[in-house]
Amino acid sequence: VPAIACVMNSRRPKEYCILTPDQLVNSPSLSHHVNKMKTKLSDRCALVTGSSSGIGAAVALAFASEGADVALNYPTRAERDEAELLVERIKAQGRRAIALCADVSNEVQAEQLVRDAKDFLGEIDILVNNAGIAAAAPVHELDIATWDRVLGVHLRGTFLVTRFTLPHMYARGYGRVINTASQLAYKGAAGFSAYTAAKGGILSFTRSLALELGSGDITVNCVAPGATRTPGRHARSDSRRDPAWPTCGGRRHRTQLRFSRERRRTALSRTVHQPQRRRYVSVMNIPQSALTP
C-alpha cells in the first residue's frame, strides 16, 4: 500500500502543544489549507459519529468548511445541547446539518441513525466512525461490564454503522469510510487494555474491509491520532498519569503538535480526496508517528 507523505508547515517542528477542537479548526495557520480545500466537498454528505465534541466536532466543522452537509451524532441527551450548538455553527457556514441521538453499539439505534442521516442528507458519501469512550483500570481490577462497553462503542459501533451504511454506498458506487483508531493501538498503554484492544480491532477491521471493497470507488481508511485535548480524555485520566503523554528525559511533555491543526486535517482530507488514479489505495492506517518528520 503506498504511503502518505504529510508535510508540516512549522518553522519549529519540535515544539508541541495540546489543541482544543476550536483551535484545531480556527487556527490562522490553517487558513491556506481551508482556502485550498474549501469547495472540495461541495455537494458531498457526511455522517460523523461521536461528533458533539472533541475530534468528531472538529472533523464535522472541517468538512462543513470544505462544503459538505453533515449529520452529527451524540450518544445521550446529556450531549444534546453541545450537538445543537454545533449544528448552528455549521448552518452559519451555509451548510445543512442535523444532530441525531444514537448509541452506536446498539444495533437498532445504529440502523436508525444511518436511516435518519440518509433521509436528511439524501445520501451518505462519507462516513467517519469516531464514537468512543475509555476507562482506566489494571486488567485484574477492570469491571467486565466496562470492558464490554468500551469494546462495544468502539469496535461494535464501528462495525454496525459501517454495516448499515455500506449498502447505500454500494448502490451508488461511491463512498469514503474513515475509522478512528489511536497511536496506543500500536504502542499499548498500561491500564487501558480495553481501549487499546478496541482500537487495535478497528485497525484490523479496516484492513479486512479494504480487501472486501476491492478496486472500486469505495474506500476505507484509518487515522490513528495521538494525545488530543478532548472532554473524554480529561474524564479518563489526569495528565500526570495519562500514557498518551510520553516521557522524555524523565519529564513529561505535551506532544500533540500542530499534528492536530494540520496533519489530522490533511490525513482526513487525503482519505476523502484520493485521486482517481489511486482509487485502488483503500486502506491507510495513519499513526501519529507516520506523520511526524
PDB file of C-alpha atoms in Angstrom:
ATOM      1  CA  VAL A   1       0.000   0.000   0.000  1.00  0.00           C
ATOM      2  CA  PRO A   2       1.535   3.352  -0.971  1.00  0.00           C
ATOM      3  CA  ALA A   3       2.468   5.583   1.928  1.00  0.00           C
ATOM      4  CA  ILE A   4       1.173   9.091   2.584  1.00  0.00           C
ATOM      5  CA  ALA A   5       3.617  11.975   2.859  1.00  0.00           C
ATOM      6  CA  CYS A   6       2.281  14.790   5.035  1.00  0.00           C
ATOM      7  CA  VAL A   7       4.438  17.900   5.331  1.00  0.00           C
ATOM      8  CA  MET A   8       4.223  20.129   8.384  1.00  0.00           C
ATOM      9  CA  ASN A   9       4.396  23.871   7.770  1.00  0.00           C
ATOM     10  CA  SER A  10       6.045  24.720  11.062  1.00  0.00           C
ATOM     11  CA  ARG A  11       9.301  26.604  11.459  1.00  0.00           C
ATOM     12  CA  ARG A  12       9.868  24.958  14.805  1.00  0.00           C
ATOM     13  CA  PRO A  13       8.753  21.340  14.289  1.00  0.00           C
ATOM     14  CA  LYS A  14       9.901  20.130  17.689  1.00  0.00           C
ATOM     15  CA  GLU A  15       7.735  22.475  19.706  1.00  0.00           C
ATOM     16  CA  TYR A  16       4.438  20.858  20.548  1.00  0.00           C
ATOM     17  CA  CYS A  17       1.160  21.803  22.162  1.00  0.00           C
ATOM     18  CA  ILE A  18      -2.221  20.349  23.009  1.00  0.00           C
ATOM     19  CA  LEU A  19      -5.043  21.889  20.973  1.00  0.00           C
ATOM     20  CA  THR A  20      -8.739  22.167  21.567  1.00  0.00           C
ATOM     21  CA  PRO A  21     -11.096  21.341  18.648  1.00  0.00           C
ATOM     22  CA  ASP A  22     -11.835  25.049  18.153  1.00  0.00           C
ATOM     23  CA  GLN A  23      -8.125  25.795  17.898  1.00  0.00           C
ATOM     24  CA  LEU A  24      -7.774  22.889  15.505  1.00  0.00           C
ATOM     25  CA  VAL A  25     -10.332  24.315  13.084  1.00  0.00           C
ATOM     26  CA  ASN A  26      -9.859  28.054  13.588  1.00  0.00           C
ATOM     27  CA  SER A  27      -6.078  28.306  13.735  1.00  0.00           C
ATOM     28  CA  PRO A  28      -4.725  31.018  11.392  1.00  0.00           C
ATOM     29  CA  SER A  29      -2.041  28.597  10.272  1.00  0.00           C
ATOM     30  CA  LEU A  30      -4.765  26.532   8.642  1.00  0.00           C
ATOM     31  CA  SER A  31      -6.187  29.363   6.564  1.00  0.00           C
ATOM     32  CA  HIS A  32      -4.286  28.394   3.428  1.00  0.00           C
ATOM     33  CA  HIS A  33      -5.489  24.791   3.754  1.00  0.00           C
ATOM     34  CA  VAL A  34      -9.092  25.936   4.228  1.00  0.00           C
ATOM     35  CA  ASN A  35      -8.910  28.218   1.181  1.00  0.00           C
ATOM     36  CA  LYS A  36      -7.405  25.484  -0.978  1.00  0.00           C
ATOM     37  CA  MET A  37      -9.868  22.783   0.079  1.00  0.00           C
ATOM     38  CA  LYS A  38     -12.918  24.968   0.590  1.00  0.00           C
ATOM     39  CA  THR A  39     -15.048  23.504  -2.171  1.00  0.00           C
ATOM     40  CA  LYS A  40     -13.584  20.007  -2.426  1.00  0.00           C
ATOM     41  CA  LEU A  41     -16.560  18.536  -0.597  1.00  0.00           C
ATOM     42  CA  SER A  42     -19.254  20.582  -2.318  1.00  0.00           C
ATOM     43  CA  ASP A  43     -22.451  18.541  -2.654  1.00  0.00           C
ATOM     44  CA  ARG A  44     -20.994  15.759  -0.511  1.00  0.00           C
ATOM     45  CA  CYS A  45     -22.801  14.473   2.578  1.00  0.00           C
ATOM     46  CA  ALA A  46     -21.054  13.136   5.669  1.00  0.00           C
ATOM     47  CA  LEU A  47     -22.142  11.202   8.750  1.00  0.00           C
ATOM     48  CA  VAL A  48     -19.756  11.654  11.694  1.00  0.00           C
ATOM     49  CA  THR A  49     -20.370   9.562  14.802  1.00  0.00           C
ATOM     50  CA  GLY A  50     -19.378  10.837  18.226  1.00  0.00           C
ATOM     51  CA  SER A  51     -19.333  14.390  16.930  1.00  0.00           C
ATOM     52  CA  SER A  52     -20.888  16.557  19.625  1.00  0.00           C
ATOM     53  CA  SER A  53     -17.427  17.483  20.943  1.00  0.00           C
ATOM     54  CA  GLY A  54     -13.734  16.670  20.659  1.00  0.00           C
ATOM     55  CA  ILE A  55     -12.199  15.295  17.486  1.00  0.00           C
ATOM     56  CA  GLY A  56     -15.584  14.432  15.977  1.00  0.00           C
ATOM     57  CA  ALA A  57     -16.779  18.028  16.331  1.00  0.00           C
ATOM     58  CA  ALA A  58     -13.573  19.327  14.748  1.00  0.00           C
ATOM     59  CA  VAL A  59     -13.939  16.912  11.833  1.00  0.00           C
ATOM     60  CA  ALA A  60     -17.573  17.919  11.295  1.00  0.00           C
ATOM     61  CA  LEU A  61     -16.655  21.615  11.270  1.00  0.00           C
ATOM     62  CA  ALA A  62     -13.749  20.972   8.906  1.00  0.00           C
ATOM     63  CA  PHE A  63     -15.960  19.054   6.479  1.00  0.00           C
ATOM     64  CA  ALA A  64     -18.569  21.817   6.566  1.00  0.00           C
ATOM     65  CA  SER A  65     -15.891  24.413   5.861  1.00  0.00           C
ATOM     66  CA  GLU A  66     -14.998  22.409   2.754  1.00  0.00           C
ATOM     67  CA  GLY A  67     -18.592  22.430   1.520  1.00  0.00           C
ATOM     68  CA  ALA A  68     -20.142  19.262   2.946  1.00  0.00           C
ATOM     69  CA  ASP A  69     -23.510  18.794   4.613  1.00  0.00           C
ATOM     70  CA  VAL A  70     -23.119  16.936   7.900  1.00  0.00           C
ATOM     71  CA  ALA A  71     -25.148  14.605  10.102  1.00  0.00           C
ATOM     72  CA  LEU A  72     -23.843  14.737  13.666  1.00  0.00           C
ATOM     73  CA  ASN A  73     -24.246  12.028  16.253  1.00  0.00           C
ATOM     74  CA  TYR A  74     -24.314  12.172  20.043  1.00  0.00           C
ATOM     75  CA  PRO A  75     -24.947   9.254  22.454  1.00  0.00           C
ATOM     76  CA  THR A  76     -27.304  10.604  25.160  1.00  0.00           C
ATOM     77  CA  ARG A  77     -29.460  13.629  25.950  1.00  0.00           C
ATOM     78  CA  ALA A  78     -26.620  14.985  28.097  1.00  0.00           C
ATOM     79  CA  GLU A  79     -24.724  15.895  24.917  1.00  0.00           C
ATOM     80  CA  ARG A  80     -27.716  17.307  23.072  1.00  0.00           C
ATOM     81  CA  ASP A  81     -27.028  20.983  23.761  1.00  0.00           C
ATOM     82  CA  GLU A  82     -23.437  20.697  22.523  1.00  0.00           C
ATOM     83  CA  ALA A  83     -24.592  18.934  19.377  1.00  0.00           C
ATOM     84  CA  GLU A  84     -27.295  21.509  18.642  1.00  0.00           C
ATOM     85  CA  LEU A  85     -24.801  24.342  19.118  1.00  0.00           C
ATOM     86  CA  LEU A  86     -22.520  22.664  16.588  1.00  0.00           C
ATOM     87  CA  VAL A  87     -25.445  22.365  14.177  1.00  0.00           C
ATOM     88  CA  GLU A  88     -25.944  26.122  14.363  1.00  0.00           C
ATOM     89  CA  ARG A  89     -22.246  26.738  13.711  1.00  0.00           C
ATOM     90  CA  ILE A  90     -22.378  24.562  10.607  1.00  0.00           C
ATOM     91  CA  LYS A  91     -25.564  26.219   9.363  1.00  0.00           C
ATOM     92  CA  ALA A  92     -23.827  29.572   9.798  1.00  0.00           C
ATOM     93  CA  GLN A  93     -21.355  28.361   7.171  1.00  0.00           C
ATOM     94  CA  GLY A  94     -24.225  27.880   4.743  1.00  0.00           C
ATOM     95  CA  ARG A  95     -24.322  24.084   5.041  1.00  0.00           C
ATOM     96  CA  ARG A  96     -27.111  21.744   6.157  1.00  0.00           C
ATOM     97  CA  ALA A  97     -26.698  19.910   9.460  1.00  0.00           C
ATOM     98  CA  ILE A  98     -28.667  17.742  11.838  1.00  0.00           C
ATOM     99  CA  ALA A  99     -27.893  16.245  15.266  1.00  0.00           C
ATOM    100  CA  LEU A 100     -29.016  12.648  15.815  1.00  0.00           C
ATOM    101  CA  CYS A 101     -29.049  10.843  19.160  1.00  0.00           C
ATOM    102  CA  ALA A 102     -27.956   7.202  18.996  1.00  0.00           C
ATOM    103  CA  ASP A 103     -25.841   4.693  20.884  1.00  0.00           C
ATOM    104  CA  VAL A 104     -23.767   3.235  18.047  1.00  0.00           C
ATOM    105  CA  SER A 105     -23.184  -0.002  19.978  1.00  0.00           C
ATOM    106  CA  ASN A 106     -26.925  -0.707  19.875  1.00  0.00           C
ATOM    107  CA  GLU A 107     -27.962  -2.460  16.654  1.00  0.00           C
ATOM    108  CA  VAL A 108     -31.425  -0.897  16.451  1.00  0.00           C
ATOM    109  CA  GLN A 109     -30.183   2.614  17.225  1.00  0.00           C
ATOM    110  CA  ALA A 110     -27.231   2.340  14.817  1.00  0.00           C
ATOM    111  CA  GLU A 111     -29.525   1.266  11.979  1.00  0.00           C
ATOM    112  CA  GLN A 112     -31.935   4.104  12.773  1.00  0.00           C
ATOM    113  CA  LEU A 113     -29.049   6.566  12.870  1.00  0.00           C
ATOM    114  CA  VAL A 114     -27.991   5.656   9.337  1.00  0.00           C
ATOM    115  CA  ARG A 115     -31.592   5.731   8.119  1.00  0.00           C
ATOM    116  CA  ASP A 116     -32.259   9.170   9.633  1.00  0.00           C
ATOM    117  CA  ALA A 117     -28.958  10.550   8.321  1.00  0.00           C
ATOM    118  CA  LYS A 118     -29.730   9.354   4.792  1.00  0.00           C
ATOM    119  CA  ASP A 119     -33.289  10.695   4.939  1.00  0.00           C
ATOM    120  CA  PHE A 120     -31.995  14.129   5.913  1.00  0.00           C
ATOM    121  CA  LEU A 121     -28.902  14.286   3.714  1.00  0.00           C
ATOM    122  CA  GLY A 122     -30.242  12.376   0.719  1.00  0.00           C
ATOM    123  CA  GLU A 123     -27.065  10.302   0.506  1.00  0.00           C
ATOM    124  CA  ILE A 124     -24.142   9.344   2.706  1.00  0.00           C
ATOM    125  CA  ASP A 125     -20.946   9.920   0.745  1.00  0.00           C
ATOM    126  CA  ILE A 126     -18.602   9.939   3.724  1.00  0.00           C
ATOM    127  CA  LEU A 127     -18.775   8.010   6.988  1.00  0.00           C
ATOM    128  CA  VAL A 128     -16.452   8.895   9.856  1.00  0.00           C
ATOM    129  CA  ASN A 129     -16.573   6.339  12.675  1.00  0.00           C
ATOM    130  CA  ASN A 130     -15.361   8.408  15.600  1.00  0.00           C
ATOM    131  CA  ALA A 131     -17.568   7.459  18.567  1.00  0.00           C
ATOM    132  CA  GLY A 132     -15.595   6.193  21.518  1.00  0.00           C
ATOM    133  CA  ILE A 133     -15.178   6.043  25.289  1.00  0.00           C
ATOM    134  CA  ALA A 134     -12.378   4.984  27.627  1.00  0.00           C
ATOM    135  CA  ALA A 135     -11.878   3.693  31.145  1.00  0.00           C
ATOM    136  CA  ALA A 136      -8.624   3.269  33.050  1.00  0.00           C
ATOM    137  CA  ALA A 137      -8.004   0.254  35.307  1.00  0.00           C
ATOM    138  CA  PRO A 138      -5.492  -2.606  35.552  1.00  0.00           C
ATOM    139  CA  VAL A 139      -6.782  -5.824  33.994  1.00  0.00           C
ATOM    140  CA  HIS A 140      -7.308  -7.627  37.310  1.00  0.00           C
ATOM    141  CA  GLU A 141      -9.494  -4.748  38.524  1.00  0.00           C
ATOM    142  CA  LEU A 142     -11.281  -3.961  35.267  1.00  0.00           C
ATOM    143  CA  ASP A 143     -15.004  -4.460  35.513  1.00  0.00           C
ATOM    144  CA  ILE A 144     -16.211  -6.919  32.873  1.00  0.00           C
ATOM    145  CA  ALA A 145     -19.173  -4.721  32.010  1.00  0.00           C
ATOM    146  CA  THR A 146     -16.757  -1.827  31.422  1.00  0.00           C
ATOM    147  CA  TRP A 147     -14.646  -3.978  29.099  1.00  0.00           C
ATOM    148  CA  ASP A 148     -17.761  -4.917  27.128  1.00  0.00           C
ATOM    149  CA  ARG A 149     -18.933  -1.309  26.993  1.00  0.00           C
ATOM    150  CA  VAL A 150     -15.617   0.089  25.712  1.00  0.00           C
ATOM    151  CA  LEU A 151     -15.306  -2.555  23.002  1.00  0.00           C
ATOM    152  CA  GLY A 152     -18.989  -2.161  22.239  1.00  0.00           C
ATOM    153  CA  VAL A 153     -18.842   1.552  21.484  1.00  0.00           C
ATOM    154  CA  HIS A 154     -15.515   1.480  19.640  1.00  0.00           C
ATOM    155  CA  LEU A 155     -15.405  -1.822  17.774  1.00  0.00           C
ATOM    156  CA  ARG A 156     -19.018  -2.994  17.610  1.00  0.00           C
ATOM    157  CA  GLY A 157     -20.156   0.577  16.930  1.00  0.00           C
ATOM    158  CA  THR A 158     -17.699   0.954  14.045  1.00  0.00           C
ATOM    159  CA  PHE A 159     -18.882  -2.341  12.594  1.00  0.00           C
ATOM    160  CA  LEU A 160     -22.609  -1.606  12.969  1.00  0.00           C
ATOM    161  CA  VAL A 161     -22.631   1.873  11.471  1.00  0.00           C
ATOM    162  CA  THR A 162     -20.368   0.743   8.632  1.00  0.00           C
ATOM    163  CA  ARG A 163     -22.507  -2.332   8.032  1.00  0.00           C
ATOM    164  CA  PHE A 164     -25.693  -0.257   7.698  1.00  0.00           C
ATOM    165  CA  THR A 165     -24.040   2.458   5.595  1.00  0.00           C
ATOM    166  CA  LEU A 166     -22.248   0.280   3.030  1.00  0.00           C
ATOM    167  CA  PRO A 167     -25.380  -0.863   1.140  1.00  0.00           C
ATOM    168  CA  HIS A 168     -26.131   2.775   0.281  1.00  0.00           C
ATOM    169  CA  MET A 169     -22.555   3.280  -0.910  1.00  0.00           C
ATOM    170  CA  TYR A 170     -22.637   0.068  -2.944  1.00  0.00           C
ATOM    171  CA  ALA A 171     -25.868   1.190  -4.609  1.00  0.00           C
ATOM    172  CA  ARG A 172     -24.224   4.427  -5.776  1.00  0.00           C
ATOM    173  CA  GLY A 173     -20.775   3.009  -6.437  1.00  0.00           C
ATOM    174  CA  TYR A 174     -19.121   5.673  -4.305  1.00  0.00           C
ATOM    175  CA  GLY A 175     -18.165   6.105  -0.673  1.00  0.00           C
ATOM    176  CA  ARG A 176     -15.472   7.030   1.804  1.00  0.00           C
ATOM    177  CA  VAL A 177     -15.227   5.320   5.181  1.00  0.00           C
ATOM    178  CA  ILE A 178     -12.793   6.787   7.720  1.00  0.00           C
ATOM    179  CA  ASN A 179     -12.258   4.937  11.003  1.00  0.00           C
ATOM    180  CA  THR A 180     -10.638   6.433  14.091  1.00  0.00           C
ATOM    181  CA  ALA A 181      -8.059   4.353  15.931  1.00  0.00           C
ATOM    182  CA  SER A 182      -5.254   5.601  18.192  1.00  0.00           C
ATOM    183  CA  GLN A 183      -1.476   5.611  18.389  1.00  0.00           C
ATOM    184  CA  LEU A 184      -1.960   3.493  21.530  1.00  0.00           C
ATOM    185  CA  ALA A 185      -3.225   0.660  19.312  1.00  0.00           C
ATOM    186  CA  TYR A 186       0.391   0.318  18.191  1.00  0.00           C
ATOM    187  CA  LYS A 187       2.177   1.078  21.464  1.00  0.00           C
ATOM    188  CA  GLY A 188      -0.181  -0.257  24.121  1.00  0.00           C
ATOM    189  CA  ALA A 189      -0.829   1.544  27.395  1.00  0.00           C
ATOM    190  CA  ALA A 190      -0.812   0.245  30.951  1.00  0.00           C
ATOM    191  CA  GLY A 191      -4.276   0.499  32.447  1.00  0.00           C
ATOM    192  CA  PHE A 192      -6.002   0.967  29.087  1.00  0.00           C
ATOM    193  CA  SER A 193      -6.278  -2.628  27.908  1.00  0.00           C
ATOM    194  CA  ALA A 194      -9.911  -2.320  26.806  1.00  0.00           C
ATOM    195  CA  TYR A 195      -9.296   0.920  24.912  1.00  0.00           C
ATOM    196  CA  THR A 196      -6.175  -0.310  23.119  1.00  0.00           C
ATOM    197  CA  ALA A 197      -7.782  -3.667  22.306  1.00  0.00           C
ATOM    198  CA  ALA A 198     -10.755  -1.883  20.760  1.00  0.00           C
ATOM    199  CA  LYS A 199      -8.538   0.428  18.718  1.00  0.00           C
ATOM    200  CA  GLY A 200      -6.396  -2.489  17.571  1.00  0.00           C
ATOM    201  CA  GLY A 201      -9.555  -4.231  16.463  1.00  0.00           C
ATOM    202  CA  ILE A 202     -10.540  -1.175  14.428  1.00  0.00           C
ATOM    203  CA  LEU A 203      -7.178  -1.298  12.631  1.00  0.00           C
ATOM    204  CA  SER A 204      -7.683  -4.946  11.683  1.00  0.00           C
ATOM    205  CA  PHE A 205     -11.311  -4.356  10.726  1.00  0.00           C
ATOM    206  CA  THR A 206     -10.193  -1.568   8.388  1.00  0.00           C
ATOM    207  CA  ARG A 207      -7.611  -3.795   6.677  1.00  0.00           C
ATOM    208  CA  SER A 208     -10.098  -6.613   6.158  1.00  0.00           C
ATOM    209  CA  LEU A 209     -12.817  -4.313   4.867  1.00  0.00           C
ATOM    210  CA  ALA A 210     -10.348  -2.831   2.384  1.00  0.00           C
ATOM    211  CA  LEU A 211      -9.823  -6.301   0.913  1.00  0.00           C
ATOM    212  CA  GLU A 212     -13.577  -6.744   0.591  1.00  0.00           C
ATOM    213  CA  LEU A 213     -14.051  -3.415  -1.161  1.00  0.00           C
ATOM    214  CA  GLY A 214     -11.539  -4.226  -3.867  1.00  0.00           C
ATOM    215  CA  SER A 215     -10.705  -1.725  -6.603  1.00  0.00           C
ATOM    216  CA  GLY A 216     -13.951   0.261  -6.859  1.00  0.00           C
ATOM    217  CA  ASP A 217     -14.593   3.839  -5.821  1.00  0.00           C
ATOM    218  CA  ILE A 218     -15.495   2.948  -2.237  1.00  0.00           C
ATOM    219  CA  THR A 219     -12.505   3.204   0.083  1.00  0.00           C
ATOM    220  CA  VAL A 220     -11.820   2.675   3.766  1.00  0.00           C
ATOM    221  CA  ASN A 221      -9.019   4.254   5.746  1.00  0.00           C
ATOM    222  CA  CYS A 222      -7.996   4.631   9.349  1.00  0.00           C
ATOM    223  CA  VAL A 223      -6.478   7.590  11.184  1.00  0.00           C
ATOM    224  CA  ALA A 224      -4.632   6.936  14.465  1.00  0.00           C
ATOM    225  CA  PRO A 225      -4.297  10.278  16.306  1.00  0.00           C
ATOM    226  CA  GLY A 226      -2.121  10.963  19.301  1.00  0.00           C
ATOM    227  CA  ALA A 227      -2.982  12.776  22.525  1.00  0.00           C
ATOM    228  CA  THR A 228      -5.683  15.380  21.950  1.00  0.00           C
ATOM    229  CA  ARG A 229      -7.345  17.666  24.466  1.00  0.00           C
ATOM    230  CA  THR A 230     -10.931  16.414  24.469  1.00  0.00           C
ATOM    231  CA  PRO A 231     -13.587  16.048  27.198  1.00  0.00           C
ATOM    232  CA  GLY A 232     -13.274  12.258  27.015  1.00  0.00           C
ATOM    233  CA  ARG A 233      -9.551  12.350  27.575  1.00  0.00           C
ATOM    234  CA  HIS A 234      -9.788  14.555  30.659  1.00  0.00           C
ATOM    235  CA  ALA A 235     -12.562  12.374  32.041  1.00  0.00           C
ATOM    236  CA  ARG A 236     -10.485   9.211  31.929  1.00  0.00           C
ATOM    237  CA  SER A 237      -7.198  10.333  33.484  1.00  0.00           C
ATOM    238  CA  ASP A 238      -5.158  13.238  34.730  1.00  0.00           C
ATOM    239  CA  SER A 239      -2.214  14.434  32.698  1.00  0.00           C
ATOM    240  CA  ARG A 240       0.405  13.131  35.090  1.00  0.00           C
ATOM    241  CA  ARG A 241      -0.648   9.511  34.641  1.00  0.00           C
ATOM    242  CA  ASP A 242      -2.037   9.530  31.140  1.00  0.00           C
ATOM    243  CA  PRO A 243       0.053   7.119  28.994  1.00  0.00           C
ATOM    244  CA  ALA A 244      -0.745   9.274  25.988  1.00  0.00           C
ATOM    245  CA  TRP A 245       1.650  11.853  27.414  1.00  0.00           C
ATOM    246  CA  PRO A 246       5.082  10.417  26.517  1.00  0.00           C
ATOM    247  CA  THR A 247       8.067  10.646  28.846  1.00  0.00           C
ATOM    248  CA  CYS A 248      11.288  12.237  27.609  1.00  0.00           C
ATOM    249  CA  GLY A 249      14.383  12.579  29.775  1.00  0.00           C
ATOM    250  CA  GLY A 250      12.397  11.971  32.939  1.00  0.00           C
ATOM    251  CA  ARG A 251       9.951  14.781  32.156  1.00  0.00           C
ATOM    252  CA  ARG A 252       6.553  14.599  30.561  1.00  0.00           C
ATOM    253  CA  HIS A 253       5.962  16.795  27.553  1.00  0.00           C
ATOM    254  CA  ARG A 254       2.792  17.850  25.772  1.00  0.00           C
ATOM    255  CA  THR A 255       3.440  16.165  22.481  1.00  0.00           C
ATOM    256  CA  GLN A 256       0.305  16.744  20.486  1.00  0.00           C
ATOM    257  CA  LEU A 257       1.533  19.059  17.885  1.00  0.00           C
ATOM    258  CA  ARG A 258       0.077  21.016  15.179  1.00  0.00           C
ATOM    259  CA  PHE A 259      -0.475  17.483  14.068  1.00  0.00           C
ATOM    260  CA  SER A 260      -3.986  18.315  15.244  1.00  0.00           C
ATOM    261  CA  ARG A 261      -4.128  21.534  13.276  1.00  0.00           C
ATOM    262  CA  GLU A 262      -2.512  20.496  10.048  1.00  0.00           C
ATOM    263  CA  ARG A 263      -1.852  16.835   9.803  1.00  0.00           C
ATOM    264  CA  ARG A 264      -5.048  15.276  11.019  1.00  0.00           C
ATOM    265  CA  ARG A 265      -6.903  17.590   8.696  1.00  0.00           C
ATOM    266  CA  THR A 266      -4.526  16.668   5.857  1.00  0.00           C
ATOM    267  CA  ALA A 267      -4.859  12.963   6.615  1.00  0.00           C
ATOM    268  CA  LEU A 268      -8.651  13.109   6.673  1.00  0.00           C
ATOM    269  CA  SER A 269      -8.767  15.180   3.506  1.00  0.00           C
ATOM    270  CA  ARG A 270      -6.485  12.797   1.638  1.00  0.00           C
ATOM    271  CA  THR A 271      -8.535   9.784   2.606  1.00  0.00           C
ATOM    272  CA  VAL A 272     -11.610  11.526   1.207  1.00  0.00           C
ATOM    273  CA  HIS A 273      -9.998  13.125  -1.859  1.00  0.00           C
ATOM    274  CA  GLN A 274      -7.988  10.203  -3.207  1.00  0.00           C
ATOM    275  CA  PRO A 275      -7.235  10.872  -6.891  1.00  0.00           C
ATOM    276  CA  GLN A 276      -8.990   8.727  -9.456  1.00  0.00           C
ATOM    277  CA  ARG A 277      -5.692   7.179 -10.497  1.00  0.00           C
ATOM    278  CA  ARG A 278      -5.291   5.925  -6.939  1.00  0.00           C
ATOM    279  CA  ARG A 279      -8.719   4.503  -6.366  1.00  0.00           C
ATOM    280  CA  TYR A 280      -7.115   1.180  -5.506  1.00  0.00           C
ATOM    281  CA  VAL A 281      -5.490   2.837  -2.476  1.00  0.00           C
ATOM    282  CA  SER A 282      -8.034   1.790   0.066  1.00  0.00           C
ATOM    283  CA  VAL A 283      -6.528   1.069   3.422  1.00  0.00           C
ATOM    284  CA  MET A 284      -4.221   3.613   5.031  1.00  0.00           C
ATOM    285  CA  ASN A 285      -3.604   3.221   8.743  1.00  0.00           C
ATOM    286  CA  ILE A 286      -2.073   6.542   9.697  1.00  0.00           C
ATOM    287  CA  PRO A 287      -0.426   6.715  13.133  1.00  0.00           C
ATOM    288  CA  GLN A 288       0.875   9.965  14.617  1.00  0.00           C
ATOM    289  CA  SER A 289       4.464   8.743  14.198  1.00  0.00           C
ATOM    290  CA  ALA A 290       3.926   8.275  10.484  1.00  0.00           C
ATOM    291  CA  LEU A 291       3.017  11.942  10.201  1.00  0.00           C
ATOM    292  CA  THR A 292       5.930  13.256  12.220  1.00  0.00           C
ATOM    293  CA  PRO A 293       9.067  14.458  10.382  1.00  0.00           C
TER     294      PRO A 293
END
